[in-house]
Amino acid sequence: MKQIITFTTLALLLVGCSEKKETVKEVVIPKVTVKKINSTVEKESLTYSGTIEADNTVSLGFSVPGRISKVYVQEGQKVNKGQLLATIDQTTYKNAFDIANAGLEQANDNFKRLNSLYQKGSLPERDFIAVKVAVAQANANKNLAAKNLADTKLYAPFSGMITAKMTEIGATAAPGVPAFTVMKTDKVYAKASITESEISKLKIGTDAKVEISSLNETFNGKVAIVNPSADAVTRTFNVKVRLDNKEDKLLPGMISNIKINTGNTVDVITVPSESIIRDANNILYVFVVKENKAIKKRVSLGSFKGNEVIVTKGLSIGDSVVIAGNKNLKDGQTVSL
């Protein structure tokens, strides 16, 4: 009986040892391909995100009061410089002009008559001066009446687009109350905010390229404005690139990507685009190999150059960047080359 128990125990131990051997897993070391990073000399270019804004936007209104009699344009309509936009009722102003004109004619007739007497010595000096003043006053009254009559018509000060119409036929116009907003669009600006460290690199007249992704087009322009005063909140400086817009493709508010060549040269680091990994939080990183370990490094990117992309932050010259076999790597994982 004792032998049977002994053999049974021994068999169980052997089975247990066999099961333990089966659970041992072989550790697989992933093989990767790396590229050692070197720098290259490139022309320095600065890239910014910006928005398109109009060259000039003004609010227009009548300088004399009255009731709107005609409106000739609508919101969104293109207008030319000097185009009539609206008029107010002219009856009162036409009557005032006629009265002022008649007053001037009367003053001139009176002056001619009394001037003849004055030349003969039959009119006192003070009376002659008074009649001259009356003519001047009548002339001023006519000029004012003529201006008021002319101001019953509102014209576009430049070619552009009506972006807002705040009046209708029958509405009351008053000085200082806007009736239209006109936006000048034949030239526009791409506006961006830059840091203190970069403002000294930009000069007025520098060539720039502005990409509008919504149009899938790139436009050539020049730096027109470099504001030397920083924003009090963001501590950034405004830069504007002026663009021709004769075809009215560029609309205020469009998102733009602005690239400005500074004329300087810089050392840049580039890596193959396949080495870049984007995680679920939209963070960009690469793996570098150091002492057979994959080290995760967060990077910031610049522009693309063919199949390569410029790394502006996160890598150093001499780093060995994983360019193949990086998809399932983990930070600190042992790798083989």
PDB file of N, CA and C in Angstrom, residues 17-71:
ATOM      1  N   CYS A  17       5.816  19.268 -12.820  1.00  0.00           N
ATOM      2  CA  CYS A  17       7.016  19.845 -13.440  1.00  0.00           C
ATOM      3  C   CYS A  17       6.825  20.025 -14.930  1.00  0.00           C
ATOM      4  N   SER A  18       6.153  19.068 -15.556  1.00  0.00           N
ATOM      5  CA  SER A  18       5.902  19.148 -16.995  1.00  0.00           C
ATOM      6  C   SER A  18       5.033  20.339 -17.334  1.00  0.00           C
ATOM      7  N   GLU A  19       3.996  20.619 -16.509  1.00  0.00           N
ATOM      8  CA  GLU A  19       3.106  21.749 -16.763  1.00  0.00           C
ATOM      9  C   GLU A  19       3.839  23.073 -16.611  1.00  0.00           C
ATOM     10  N   LYS A  20       4.744  23.156 -15.632  1.00  0.00           N
ATOM     11  CA  LYS A  20       5.484  24.396 -15.434  1.00  0.00           C
ATOM     12  C   LYS A  20       6.371  24.708 -16.624  1.00  0.00           C
ATOM     13  N   LYS A  21       6.958  23.676 -17.194  1.00  0.00           N
ATOM     14  CA  LYS A  21       7.805  23.891 -18.364  1.00  0.00           C
ATOM     15  C   LYS A  21       7.003  24.410 -19.538  1.00  0.00           C
ATOM     16  N   GLU A  22       5.773  23.992 -19.657  1.00  0.00           N
ATOM     17  CA  GLU A  22       4.944  24.407 -20.776  1.00  0.00           C
ATOM     18  C   GLU A  22       4.542  25.879 -20.678  1.00  0.00           C
ATOM     19  N   THR A  23       4.466  26.474 -19.482  1.00  0.00           N
ATOM     20  CA  THR A  23       4.022  27.854 -19.305  1.00  0.00           C
ATOM     21  C   THR A  23       5.140  28.869 -19.531  1.00  0.00           C
ATOM     22  N   VAL A  24       6.366  28.427 -19.628  1.00  0.00           N
ATOM     23  CA  VAL A  24       7.472  29.350 -19.869  1.00  0.00           C
ATOM     24  C   VAL A  24       7.406  29.851 -21.311  1.00  0.00           C
ATOM     25  N   LYS A  25       7.337  31.199 -21.476  1.00  0.00           N
ATOM     26  CA  LYS A  25       7.251  31.797 -22.809  1.00  0.00           C
ATOM     27  C   LYS A  25       8.587  32.392 -23.209  1.00  0.00           C
ATOM     28  N   GLU A  26       8.903  32.247 -24.460  1.00  0.00           N
ATOM     29  CA  GLU A  26      10.146  32.804 -24.983  1.00  0.00           C
ATOM     30  C   GLU A  26       9.971  34.304 -25.227  1.00  0.00           C
ATOM     31  N   VAL A  27      10.885  35.132 -24.712  1.00  0.00           N
ATOM     32  CA  VAL A  27      10.833  36.585 -24.887  1.00  0.00           C
ATOM     33  C   VAL A  27      11.351  36.936 -26.282  1.00  0.00           C
ATOM     34  N   VAL A  28      10.496  37.620 -27.073  1.00  0.00           N
ATOM     35  CA  VAL A  28      10.871  38.005 -28.434  1.00  0.00           C
ATOM     36  C   VAL A  28      11.339  39.459 -28.430  1.00  0.00           C
ATOM     37  N   ILE A  29      12.547  39.673 -28.852  1.00  0.00           N
ATOM     38  CA  ILE A  29      13.094  41.032 -28.931  1.00  0.00           C
ATOM     39  C   ILE A  29      12.837  41.571 -30.336  1.00  0.00           C
ATOM     40  N   PRO A  30      12.047  42.658 -30.435  1.00  0.00           N
ATOM     41  CA  PRO A  30      11.722  43.181 -31.768  1.00  0.00           C
ATOM     42  C   PRO A  30      12.950  43.742 -32.476  1.00  0.00           C
ATOM     43  N   LYS A  31      12.971  43.556 -33.767  1.00  0.00           N
ATOM     44  CA  LYS A  31      14.059  44.082 -34.583  1.00  0.00           C
ATOM     45  C   LYS A  31      13.601  45.376 -35.248  1.00  0.00           C
ATOM     46  N   VAL A  32      14.444  46.371 -35.197  1.00  0.00           N
ATOM     47  CA  VAL A  32      14.083  47.673 -35.755  1.00  0.00           C
ATOM     48  C   VAL A  32      15.186  48.161 -36.690  1.00  0.00           C
ATOM     49  N   THR A  33      14.793  49.110 -37.527  1.00  0.00           N
ATOM     50  CA  THR A  33      15.752  49.791 -38.403  1.00  0.00           C
ATOM     51  C   THR A  33      15.869  51.236 -37.945  1.00  0.00           C
ATOM     52  N   VAL A  34      17.088  51.728 -37.830  1.00  0.00           N
ATOM     53  CA  VAL A  34      17.288  53.086 -37.336  1.00  0.00           C
ATOM     54  C   VAL A  34      18.037  53.921 -38.369  1.00  0.00           C
ATOM     55  N   LYS A  35      17.916  55.230 -38.198  1.00  0.00           N
ATOM     56  CA  LYS A  35      18.679  56.174 -39.010  1.00  0.00           C
ATOM     57  C   LYS A  35      19.316  57.185 -38.076  1.00  0.00           C
ATOM     58  N   LYS A  36      20.623  57.351 -38.215  1.00  0.00           N
ATOM     59  CA  LYS A  36      21.332  58.304 -37.376  1.00  0.00           C
ATOM     60  C   LYS A  36      21.089  59.719 -37.887  1.00  0.00           C
ATOM     61  N   ILE A  37      20.752  60.597 -36.977  1.00  0.00           N
ATOM     62  CA  ILE A  37      20.349  61.952 -37.345  1.00  0.00           C
ATOM     63  C   ILE A  37      21.562  62.846 -37.576  1.00  0.00           C
ATOM     64  N   ASN A  38      21.544  63.531 -38.710  1.00  0.00           N
ATOM     65  CA  ASN A  38      22.522  64.573 -39.014  1.00  0.00           C
ATOM     66  C   ASN A  38      21.765  65.852 -39.351  1.00  0.00           C
ATOM     67  N   SER A  39      22.450  66.964 -39.269  1.00  0.00           N
ATOM     68  CA  SER A  39      21.808  68.232 -39.626  1.00  0.00           C
ATOM     69  C   SER A  39      22.184  68.616 -41.047  1.00  0.00           C
ATOM     70  N   THR A  40      21.321  69.409 -41.669  1.00  0.00           N
ATOM     71  CA  THR A  40      21.600  69.955 -42.994  1.00  0.00           C
ATOM     72  C   THR A  40      21.387  71.462 -42.951  1.00  0.00           C
ATOM     73  N   VAL A  41      22.088  72.165 -43.819  1.00  0.00           N
ATOM     74  CA  VAL A  41      21.952  73.621 -43.881  1.00  0.00           C
ATOM     75  C   VAL A  41      20.811  73.963 -44.829  1.00  0.00           C
ATOM     76  N   GLU A  42      19.865  74.738 -44.333  1.00  0.00           N
ATOM     77  CA  GLU A  42      18.699  75.117 -45.133  1.00  0.00           C
ATOM     78  C   GLU A  42      18.471  76.621 -45.024  1.00  0.00           C
ATOM     79  N   LYS A  43      17.773  77.164 -46.014  1.00  0.00           N
ATOM     80  CA  LYS A  43      17.318  78.550 -45.902  1.00  0.00           C
ATOM     81  C   LYS A  43      16.251  78.624 -44.822  1.00  0.00           C
ATOM     82  N   GLU A  44      16.407  79.574 -43.931  1.00  0.00           N
ATOM     83  CA  GLU A  44      15.472  79.672 -42.808  1.00  0.00           C
ATOM     84  C   GLU A  44      14.125  80.212 -43.277  1.00  0.00           C
ATOM     85  N   SER A  45      13.090  79.526 -42.899  1.00  0.00           N
ATOM     86  CA  SER A  45      11.734  80.009 -43.170  1.00  0.00           C
ATOM     87  C   SER A  45      10.910  79.861 -41.904  1.00  0.00           C
ATOM     88  N   LEU A  46      10.061  80.821 -41.679  1.00  0.00           N
ATOM     89  CA  LEU A  46       9.185  80.819 -40.507  1.00  0.00           C
ATOM     90  C   LEU A  46       7.761  80.555 -40.970  1.00  0.00           C
ATOM     91  N   THR A  47       7.085  79.668 -40.277  1.00  0.00           N
ATOM     92  CA  THR A  47       5.729  79.279 -40.657  1.00  0.00           C
ATOM     93  C   THR A  47       4.762  79.620 -39.537  1.00  0.00           C
ATOM     94  N   TYR A  48       3.645  80.218 -39.913  1.00  0.00           N
ATOM     95  CA  TYR A  48       2.637  80.622 -38.931  1.00  0.00           C
ATOM     96  C   TYR A  48       1.240  80.281 -39.439  1.00  0.00           C
ATOM     97  N   SER A  49       0.358  80.077 -38.499  1.00  0.00           N
ATOM     98  CA  SER A  49      -1.065  79.999 -38.829  1.00  0.00           C
ATOM     99  C   SER A  49      -1.637  81.406 -38.715  1.00  0.00           C
ATOM    100  N   GLY A  50      -2.492  81.762 -39.648  1.00  0.00           N
ATOM    101  CA  GLY A  50      -3.053  83.109 -39.623  1.00  0.00           C
ATOM    102  C   GLY A  50      -4.439  83.145 -40.218  1.00  0.00           C
ATOM    103  N   THR A  51      -4.964  84.343 -40.373  1.00  0.00           N
ATOM    104  CA  THR A  51      -6.282  84.537 -40.979  1.00  0.00           C
ATOM    105  C   THR A  51      -6.210  85.681 -41.987  1.00  0.00           C
ATOM    106  N   ILE A  52      -7.098  85.617 -42.953  1.00  0.00           N
ATOM    107  CA  ILE A  52      -7.195  86.678 -43.961  1.00  0.00           C
ATOM    108  C   ILE A  52      -8.073  87.801 -43.419  1.00  0.00           C
ATOM    109  N   GLU A  53      -7.630  89.031 -43.616  1.00  0.00           N
ATOM    110  CA  GLU A  53      -8.454  90.178 -43.232  1.00  0.00           C
ATOM    111  C   GLU A  53      -8.440  91.215 -44.350  1.00  0.00           C
ATOM    112  N   ALA A  54      -9.476  92.026 -44.373  1.00  0.00           N
ATOM    113  CA  ALA A  54      -9.635  93.020 -45.440  1.00  0.00           C
ATOM    114  C   ALA A  54      -8.595  94.128 -45.317  1.00  0.00           C
ATOM    115  N   ASP A  55      -8.286  94.743 -46.456  1.00  0.00           N
ATOM    116  CA  ASP A  55      -7.365  95.875 -46.477  1.00  0.00           C
ATOM    117  C   ASP A  55      -7.968  97.063 -45.736  1.00  0.00           C
ATOM    118  N   ASN A  56      -9.262  97.281 -45.927  1.00  0.00           N
ATOM    119  CA  ASN A  56      -9.928  98.421 -45.290  1.00  0.00           C
ATOM    120  C   ASN A  56     -11.418  98.137 -45.183  1.00  0.00           C
ATOM    121  N   THR A  57     -11.989  98.452 -44.056  1.00  0.00           N
ATOM    122  CA  THR A  57     -13.429  98.305 -43.846  1.00  0.00           C
ATOM    123  C   THR A  57     -13.950  99.575 -43.189  1.00  0.00           C
ATOM    124  N   VAL A  58     -14.980 100.177 -43.784  1.00  0.00           N
ATOM    125  CA  VAL A  58     -15.522 101.420 -43.233  1.00  0.00           C
ATOM    126  C   VAL A  58     -17.039 101.329 -43.112  1.00  0.00           C
ATOM    127  N   SER A  59     -17.553 102.050 -42.137  1.00  0.00           N
ATOM    128  CA  SER A  59     -19.003 102.213 -41.993  1.00  0.00           C
ATOM    129  C   SER A  59     -19.384 103.550 -42.613  1.00  0.00           C
ATOM    130  N   LEU A  60     -20.424 103.542 -43.438  1.00  0.00           N
ATOM    131  CA  LEU A  60     -20.861 104.749 -44.145  1.00  0.00           C
ATOM    132  C   LEU A  60     -22.241 105.165 -43.675  1.00  0.00           C
ATOM    133  N   GLY A  61     -22.423 106.475 -43.554  1.00  0.00           N
ATOM    134  CA  GLY A  61     -23.731 107.009 -43.202  1.00  0.00           C
ATOM    135  C   GLY A  61     -23.905 108.392 -43.793  1.00  0.00           C
ATOM    136  N   PHE A  62     -25.116 108.896 -43.751  1.00  0.00           N
ATOM    137  CA  PHE A  62     -25.403 110.237 -44.271  1.00  0.00           C
ATOM    138  C   PHE A  62     -24.947 111.288 -43.267  1.00  0.00           C
ATOM    139  N   SER A  63     -24.476 112.414 -43.790  1.00  0.00           N
ATOM    140  CA  SER A  63     -24.056 113.520 -42.924  1.00  0.00           C
ATOM    141  C   SER A  63     -25.175 114.527 -42.700  1.00  0.00           C
ATOM    142  N   VAL A  64     -26.330 114.307 -43.353  1.00  0.00           N
ATOM    143  CA  VAL A  64     -27.504 115.162 -43.128  1.00  0.00           C
ATOM    144  C   VAL A  64     -28.690 114.255 -42.790  1.00  0.00           C
ATOM    145  N   PRO A  65     -29.630 114.763 -41.991  1.00  0.00           N
ATOM    146  CA  PRO A  65     -30.788 113.938 -41.630  1.00  0.00           C
ATOM    147  C   PRO A  65     -31.836 113.916 -42.735  1.00  0.00           C
ATOM    148  N   GLY A  66     -32.678 112.908 -42.705  1.00  0.00           N
ATOM    149  CA  GLY A  66     -33.765 112.818 -43.677  1.00  0.00           C
ATOM    150  C   GLY A  66     -34.320 111.410 -43.741  1.00  0.00           C
ATOM    151  N   ARG A  67     -35.273 111.216 -44.644  1.00  0.00           N
ATOM    152  CA  ARG A  67     -35.889 109.903 -44.812  1.00  0.00           C
ATOM    153  C   ARG A  67     -35.342 109.248 -46.075  1.00  0.00           C
ATOM    154  N   ILE A  68     -34.944 107.980 -45.948  1.00  0.00           N
ATOM    155  CA  ILE A  68     -34.372 107.244 -47.075  1.00  0.00           C
ATOM    156  C   ILE A  68     -35.420 107.100 -48.173  1.00  0.00           C
ATOM    157  N   SER A  69     -35.058 107.566 -49.386  1.00  0.00           N
ATOM    158  CA  SER A  69     -35.999 107.465 -50.510  1.00  0.00           C
ATOM    159  C   SER A  69     -35.649 106.325 -51.468  1.00  0.00           C
ATOM    160  N   LYS A  70     -34.355 106.006 -51.595  1.00  0.00           N
ATOM    161  CA  LYS A  70     -33.946 104.920 -52.488  1.00  0.00           C
ATOM    162  C   LYS A  70     -32.708 104.220 -51.928  1.00  0.00           C
ATOM    163  N   VAL A  71     -32.682 102.893 -52.096  1.00  0.00           N
ATOM    164  CA  VAL A  71     -31.506 102.075 -51.760  1.00  0.00           C
ATOM    165  C   VAL A  71     -31.153 101.279 -53.013  1.00  0.00           C
TER     166      VAL A  71
END
